[in-house]
CSV table of C-alpha atoms in Angstrom, one decimal:
chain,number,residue,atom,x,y,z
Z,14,UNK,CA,46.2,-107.2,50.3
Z,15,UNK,CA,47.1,-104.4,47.7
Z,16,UNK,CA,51.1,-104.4,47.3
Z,17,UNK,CA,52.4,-101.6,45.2
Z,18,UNK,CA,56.1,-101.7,43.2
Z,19,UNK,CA,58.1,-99.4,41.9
Z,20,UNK,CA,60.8,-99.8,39.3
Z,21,UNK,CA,63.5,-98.7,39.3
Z,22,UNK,CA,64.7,-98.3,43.0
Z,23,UNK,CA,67.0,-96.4,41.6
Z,24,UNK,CA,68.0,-94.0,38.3
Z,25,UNK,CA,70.6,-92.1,37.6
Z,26,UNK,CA,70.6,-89.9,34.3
Z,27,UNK,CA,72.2,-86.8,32.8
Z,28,UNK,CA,70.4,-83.3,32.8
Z,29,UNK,CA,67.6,-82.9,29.9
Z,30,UNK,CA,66.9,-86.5,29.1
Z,31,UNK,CA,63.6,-87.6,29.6
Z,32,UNK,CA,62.5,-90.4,31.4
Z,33,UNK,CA,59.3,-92.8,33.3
Z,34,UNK,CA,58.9,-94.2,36.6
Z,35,UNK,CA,57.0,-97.0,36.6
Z,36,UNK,CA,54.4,-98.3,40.0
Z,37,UNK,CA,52.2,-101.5,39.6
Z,38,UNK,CA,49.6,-102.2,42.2
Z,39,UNK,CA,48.2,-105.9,42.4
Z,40,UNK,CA,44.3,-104.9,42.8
Z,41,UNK,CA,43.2,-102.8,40.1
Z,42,UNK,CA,39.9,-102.0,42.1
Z,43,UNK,CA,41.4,-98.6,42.9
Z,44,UNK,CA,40.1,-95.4,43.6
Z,45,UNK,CA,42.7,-93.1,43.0
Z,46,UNK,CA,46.4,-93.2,42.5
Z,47,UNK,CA,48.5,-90.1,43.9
Z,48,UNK,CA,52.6,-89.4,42.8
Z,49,UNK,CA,54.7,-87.8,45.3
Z,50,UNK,CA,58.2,-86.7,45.5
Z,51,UNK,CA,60.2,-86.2,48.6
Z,52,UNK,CA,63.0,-84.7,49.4
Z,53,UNK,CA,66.0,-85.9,52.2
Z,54,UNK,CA,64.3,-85.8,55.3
Z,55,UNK,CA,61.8,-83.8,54.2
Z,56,UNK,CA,57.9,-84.6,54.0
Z,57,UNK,CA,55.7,-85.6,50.3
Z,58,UNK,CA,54.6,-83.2,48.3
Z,59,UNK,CA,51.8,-84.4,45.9
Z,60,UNK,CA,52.7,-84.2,42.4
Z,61,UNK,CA,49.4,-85.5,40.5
Z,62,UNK,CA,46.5,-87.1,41.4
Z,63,UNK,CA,44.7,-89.8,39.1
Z,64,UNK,CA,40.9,-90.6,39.5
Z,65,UNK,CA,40.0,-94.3,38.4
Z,66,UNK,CA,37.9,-93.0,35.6
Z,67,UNK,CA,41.0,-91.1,34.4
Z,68,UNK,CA,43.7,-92.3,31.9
Z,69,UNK,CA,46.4,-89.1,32.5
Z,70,UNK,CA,47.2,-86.1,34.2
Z,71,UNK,CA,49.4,-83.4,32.9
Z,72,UNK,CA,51.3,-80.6,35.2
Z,73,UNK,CA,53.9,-78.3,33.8
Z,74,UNK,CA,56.8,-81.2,32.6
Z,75,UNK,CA,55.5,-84.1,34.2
Z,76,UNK,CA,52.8,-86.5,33.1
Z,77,UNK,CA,51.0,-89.5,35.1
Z,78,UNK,CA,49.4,-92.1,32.9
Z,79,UNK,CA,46.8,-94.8,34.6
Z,80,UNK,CA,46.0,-98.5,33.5
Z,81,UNK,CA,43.6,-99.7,35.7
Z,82,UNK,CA,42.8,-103.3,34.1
Z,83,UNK,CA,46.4,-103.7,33.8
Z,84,UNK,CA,47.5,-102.5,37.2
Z,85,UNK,CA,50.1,-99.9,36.0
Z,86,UNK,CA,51.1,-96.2,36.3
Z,87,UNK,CA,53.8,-94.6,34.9
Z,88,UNK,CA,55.3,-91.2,35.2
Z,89,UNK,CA,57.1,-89.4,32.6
Z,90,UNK,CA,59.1,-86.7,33.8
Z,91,UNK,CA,60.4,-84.4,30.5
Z,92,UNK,CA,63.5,-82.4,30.2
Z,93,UNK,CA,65.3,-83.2,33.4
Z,94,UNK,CA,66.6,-80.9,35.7
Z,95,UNK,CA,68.9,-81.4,38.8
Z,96,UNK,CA,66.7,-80.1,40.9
Z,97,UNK,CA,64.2,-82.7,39.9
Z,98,UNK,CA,66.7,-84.7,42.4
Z,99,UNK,CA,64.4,-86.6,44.9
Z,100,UNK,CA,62.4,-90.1,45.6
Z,101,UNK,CA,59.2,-90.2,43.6
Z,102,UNK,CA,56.6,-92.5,45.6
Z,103,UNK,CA,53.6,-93.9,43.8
Z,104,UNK,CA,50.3,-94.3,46.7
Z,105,UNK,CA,47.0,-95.7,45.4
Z,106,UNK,CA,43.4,-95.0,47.4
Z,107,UNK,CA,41.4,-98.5,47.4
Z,108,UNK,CA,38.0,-96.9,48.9
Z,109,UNK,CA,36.8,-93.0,48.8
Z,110,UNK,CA,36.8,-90.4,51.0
Z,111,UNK,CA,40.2,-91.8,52.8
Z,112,UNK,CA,38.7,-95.0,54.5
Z,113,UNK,CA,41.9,-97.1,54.2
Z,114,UNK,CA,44.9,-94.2,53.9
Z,115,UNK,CA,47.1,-94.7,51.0
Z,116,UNK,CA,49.1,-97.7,50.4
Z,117,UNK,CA,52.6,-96.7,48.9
Z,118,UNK,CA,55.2,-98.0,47.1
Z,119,UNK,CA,58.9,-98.1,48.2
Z,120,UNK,CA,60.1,-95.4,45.8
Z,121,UNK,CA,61.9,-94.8,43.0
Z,122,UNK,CA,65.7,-92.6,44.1
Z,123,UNK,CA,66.2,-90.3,41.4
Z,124,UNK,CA,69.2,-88.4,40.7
Z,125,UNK,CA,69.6,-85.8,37.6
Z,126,UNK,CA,73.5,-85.6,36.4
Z,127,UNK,CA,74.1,-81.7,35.9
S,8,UNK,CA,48.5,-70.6,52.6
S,9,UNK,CA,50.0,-72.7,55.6
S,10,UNK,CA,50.6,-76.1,54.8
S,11,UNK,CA,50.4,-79.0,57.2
S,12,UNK,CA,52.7,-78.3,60.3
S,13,UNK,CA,54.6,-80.9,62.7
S,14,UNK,CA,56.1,-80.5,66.2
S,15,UNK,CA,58.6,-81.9,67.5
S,16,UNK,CA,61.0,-82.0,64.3
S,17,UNK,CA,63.1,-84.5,66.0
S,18,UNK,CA,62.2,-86.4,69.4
S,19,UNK,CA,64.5,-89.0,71.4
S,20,UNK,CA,63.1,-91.3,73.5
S,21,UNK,CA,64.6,-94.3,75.6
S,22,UNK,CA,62.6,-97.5,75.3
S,23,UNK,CA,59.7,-97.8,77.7
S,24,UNK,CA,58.8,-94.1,77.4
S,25,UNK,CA,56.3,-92.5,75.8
S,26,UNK,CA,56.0,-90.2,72.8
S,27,UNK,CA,53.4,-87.5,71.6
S,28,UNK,CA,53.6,-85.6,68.2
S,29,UNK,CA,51.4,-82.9,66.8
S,30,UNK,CA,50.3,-82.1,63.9
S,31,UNK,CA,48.0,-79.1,62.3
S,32,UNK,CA,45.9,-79.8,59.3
S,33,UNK,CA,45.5,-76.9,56.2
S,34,UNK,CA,42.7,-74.5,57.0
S,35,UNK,CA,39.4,-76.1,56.1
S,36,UNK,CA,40.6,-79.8,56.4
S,37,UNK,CA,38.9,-82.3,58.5
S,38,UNK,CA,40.4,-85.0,57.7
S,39,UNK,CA,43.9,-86.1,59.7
S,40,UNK,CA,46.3,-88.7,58.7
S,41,UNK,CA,49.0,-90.2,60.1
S,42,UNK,CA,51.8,-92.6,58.5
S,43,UNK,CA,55.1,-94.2,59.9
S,44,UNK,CA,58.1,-94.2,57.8
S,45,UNK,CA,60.5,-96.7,59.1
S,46,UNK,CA,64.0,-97.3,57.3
S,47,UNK,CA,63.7,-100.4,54.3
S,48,UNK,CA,59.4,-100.5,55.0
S,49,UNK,CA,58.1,-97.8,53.7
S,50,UNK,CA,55.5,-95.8,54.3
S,51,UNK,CA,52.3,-97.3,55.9
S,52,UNK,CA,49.3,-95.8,57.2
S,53,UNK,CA,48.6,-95.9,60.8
S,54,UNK,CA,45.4,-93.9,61.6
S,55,UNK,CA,42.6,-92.0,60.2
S,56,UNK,CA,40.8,-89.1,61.9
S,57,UNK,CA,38.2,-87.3,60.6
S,58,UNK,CA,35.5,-85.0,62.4
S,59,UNK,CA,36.9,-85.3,65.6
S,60,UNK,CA,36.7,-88.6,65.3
S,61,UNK,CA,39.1,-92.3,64.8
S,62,UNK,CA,37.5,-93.9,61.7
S,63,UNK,CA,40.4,-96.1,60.5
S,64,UNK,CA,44.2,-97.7,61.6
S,65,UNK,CA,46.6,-99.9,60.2
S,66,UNK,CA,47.8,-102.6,61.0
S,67,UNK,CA,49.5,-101.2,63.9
S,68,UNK,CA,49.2,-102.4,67.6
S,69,UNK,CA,47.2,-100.4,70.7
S,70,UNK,CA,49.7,-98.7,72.0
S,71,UNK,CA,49.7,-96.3,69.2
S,72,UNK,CA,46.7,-93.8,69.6
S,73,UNK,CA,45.8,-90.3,69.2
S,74,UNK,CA,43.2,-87.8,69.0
S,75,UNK,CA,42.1,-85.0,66.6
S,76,UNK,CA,40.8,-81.9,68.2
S,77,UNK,CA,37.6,-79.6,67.9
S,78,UNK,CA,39.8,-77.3,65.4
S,79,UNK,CA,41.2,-80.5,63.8
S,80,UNK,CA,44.7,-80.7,64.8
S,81,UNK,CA,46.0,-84.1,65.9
S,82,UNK,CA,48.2,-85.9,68.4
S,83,UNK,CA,49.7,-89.2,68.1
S,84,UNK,CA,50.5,-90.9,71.3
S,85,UNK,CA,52.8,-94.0,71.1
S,86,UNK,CA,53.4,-95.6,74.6
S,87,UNK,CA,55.9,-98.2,75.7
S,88,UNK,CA,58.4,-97.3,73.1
S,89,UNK,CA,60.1,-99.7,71.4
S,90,UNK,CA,63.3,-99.3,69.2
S,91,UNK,CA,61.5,-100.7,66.0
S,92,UNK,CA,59.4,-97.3,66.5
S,93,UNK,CA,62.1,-95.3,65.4
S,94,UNK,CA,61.3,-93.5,62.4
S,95,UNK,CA,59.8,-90.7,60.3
S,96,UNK,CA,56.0,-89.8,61.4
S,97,UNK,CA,54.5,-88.2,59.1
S,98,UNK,CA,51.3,-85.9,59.2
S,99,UNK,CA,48.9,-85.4,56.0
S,100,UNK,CA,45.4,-83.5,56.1
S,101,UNK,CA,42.9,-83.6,53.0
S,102,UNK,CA,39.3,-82.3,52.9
S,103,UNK,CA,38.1,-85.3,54.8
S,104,UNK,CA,35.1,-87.2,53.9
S,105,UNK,CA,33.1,-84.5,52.0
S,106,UNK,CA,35.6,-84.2,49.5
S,107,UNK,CA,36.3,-87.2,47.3
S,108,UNK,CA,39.0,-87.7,45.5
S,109,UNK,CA,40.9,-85.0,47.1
S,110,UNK,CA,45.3,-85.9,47.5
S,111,UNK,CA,46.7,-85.6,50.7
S,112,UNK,CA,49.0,-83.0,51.8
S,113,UNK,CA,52.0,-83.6,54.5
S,114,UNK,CA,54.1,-81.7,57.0
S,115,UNK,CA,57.6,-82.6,56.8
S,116,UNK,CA,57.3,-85.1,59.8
S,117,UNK,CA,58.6,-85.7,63.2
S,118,UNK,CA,62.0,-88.1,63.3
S,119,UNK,CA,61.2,-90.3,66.6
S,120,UNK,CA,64.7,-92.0,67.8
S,121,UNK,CA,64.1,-94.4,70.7
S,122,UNK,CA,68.0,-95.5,72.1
């Protein structure tokens, strides 16, 4: 059974540093591996979206990195701002086209200092 | 654009009862997710609709069910509430089968409270 973690649970840092989430998953037979944020009470909004035959994904300040073999995603978020405030949740896709929904991890809480 | 949408916001239920929660996919997606998020589990996936159509669950017992419609909005039905159903259901529509690799996009969810 795929199990995804994310480390930290929880980070605290001041405005304008950067920093990485981390999210392993234990089968690397993945399809795709999505990063979300969400906001209190609010829904996911998808941040970047990783094929398997992709290594990175770039969007404005934030960058997703893929291992595969490894099992490992990171994402590096640069120049923090407070309103970068919110849980980041890692998902991966083990089969195409949606099959099995996403399996997620538990989260990383992030909060950004001003 | 309009992005996924959710009805109720917030629903309270007394155990025993049943619950139904809508959702409307983006324009143009087929495909209809849905996803509990109960307090210290996470997010897990429940069901998986696509062309009118269930084509996946989760680990998740019968009474949770639902339909998708001819213009692809959803309904989740969960009957004989329990209080471990309380949480965050969330909606998410992508392009559905004909569109690999596409991410998911989700409403903001409907809080279920069962006292």
């Amino acid at each position: 059974k795929q199990e995804v973690t994310q480390i930290p649970a929880a980070l605290s840092v001041p405005e304008g540093e950067n920093l990485v989430l981390n999210c392993s998953f234990t089968d690397s037979a993945i399809y795709n591996l999505q990063w979300f944020r969400q906001d209190p009470g609010k829904g996911l909004t998808s941040l970047l979206l990783i094929q398997s035959s992709q290594r990175e994904q770039t969007s404005g300040r934030l960058n997703a990195s893929l291992d595969k073999s490894s099992g490992r995603s990171t994402l590096y978020i640069a120049a923090s701002q407070p309103g970068d405030s919110a849980t980041y949740l890692c998902a991966v896709e083990l089969s195409g086209g949606g099959a099995d929904g996403l399996t997620f991890g538990k989260g990383t809480h992030l909060i950004i200092q001003p | 654009e309009a992005g996924v949408t959710q009805s109720p916001t917030h629903l309270i239920k007394t155990r025993g009862q049943q619950a139904t929660l809508r959702c409307s996919p983006i324009s143009g997606h087929t495909s209809v997710y849905w996803y509990q998020q109960a307090l210290g589990l996470g997010l897990q996936f429940l069901l998986w609709y696509d062309e009118g159509e269930e084509r996946n669950r989760g680990n998740f017992p019968p009474r949770f069910s639902g339909r998708q419609f001819p213009n692809y909005s959803s309904e989740l039905n969960v009957n004989a509430l329990e209080l471990e159903d309380s949480a965050l259901y969330l909606c998410a529509s992508s392009l559905g089968t004909g569109g690999w690799n596409q991410p998911q996009h989700f409403g903001d969810g409907t809080r279920l409270s069962i006292l």
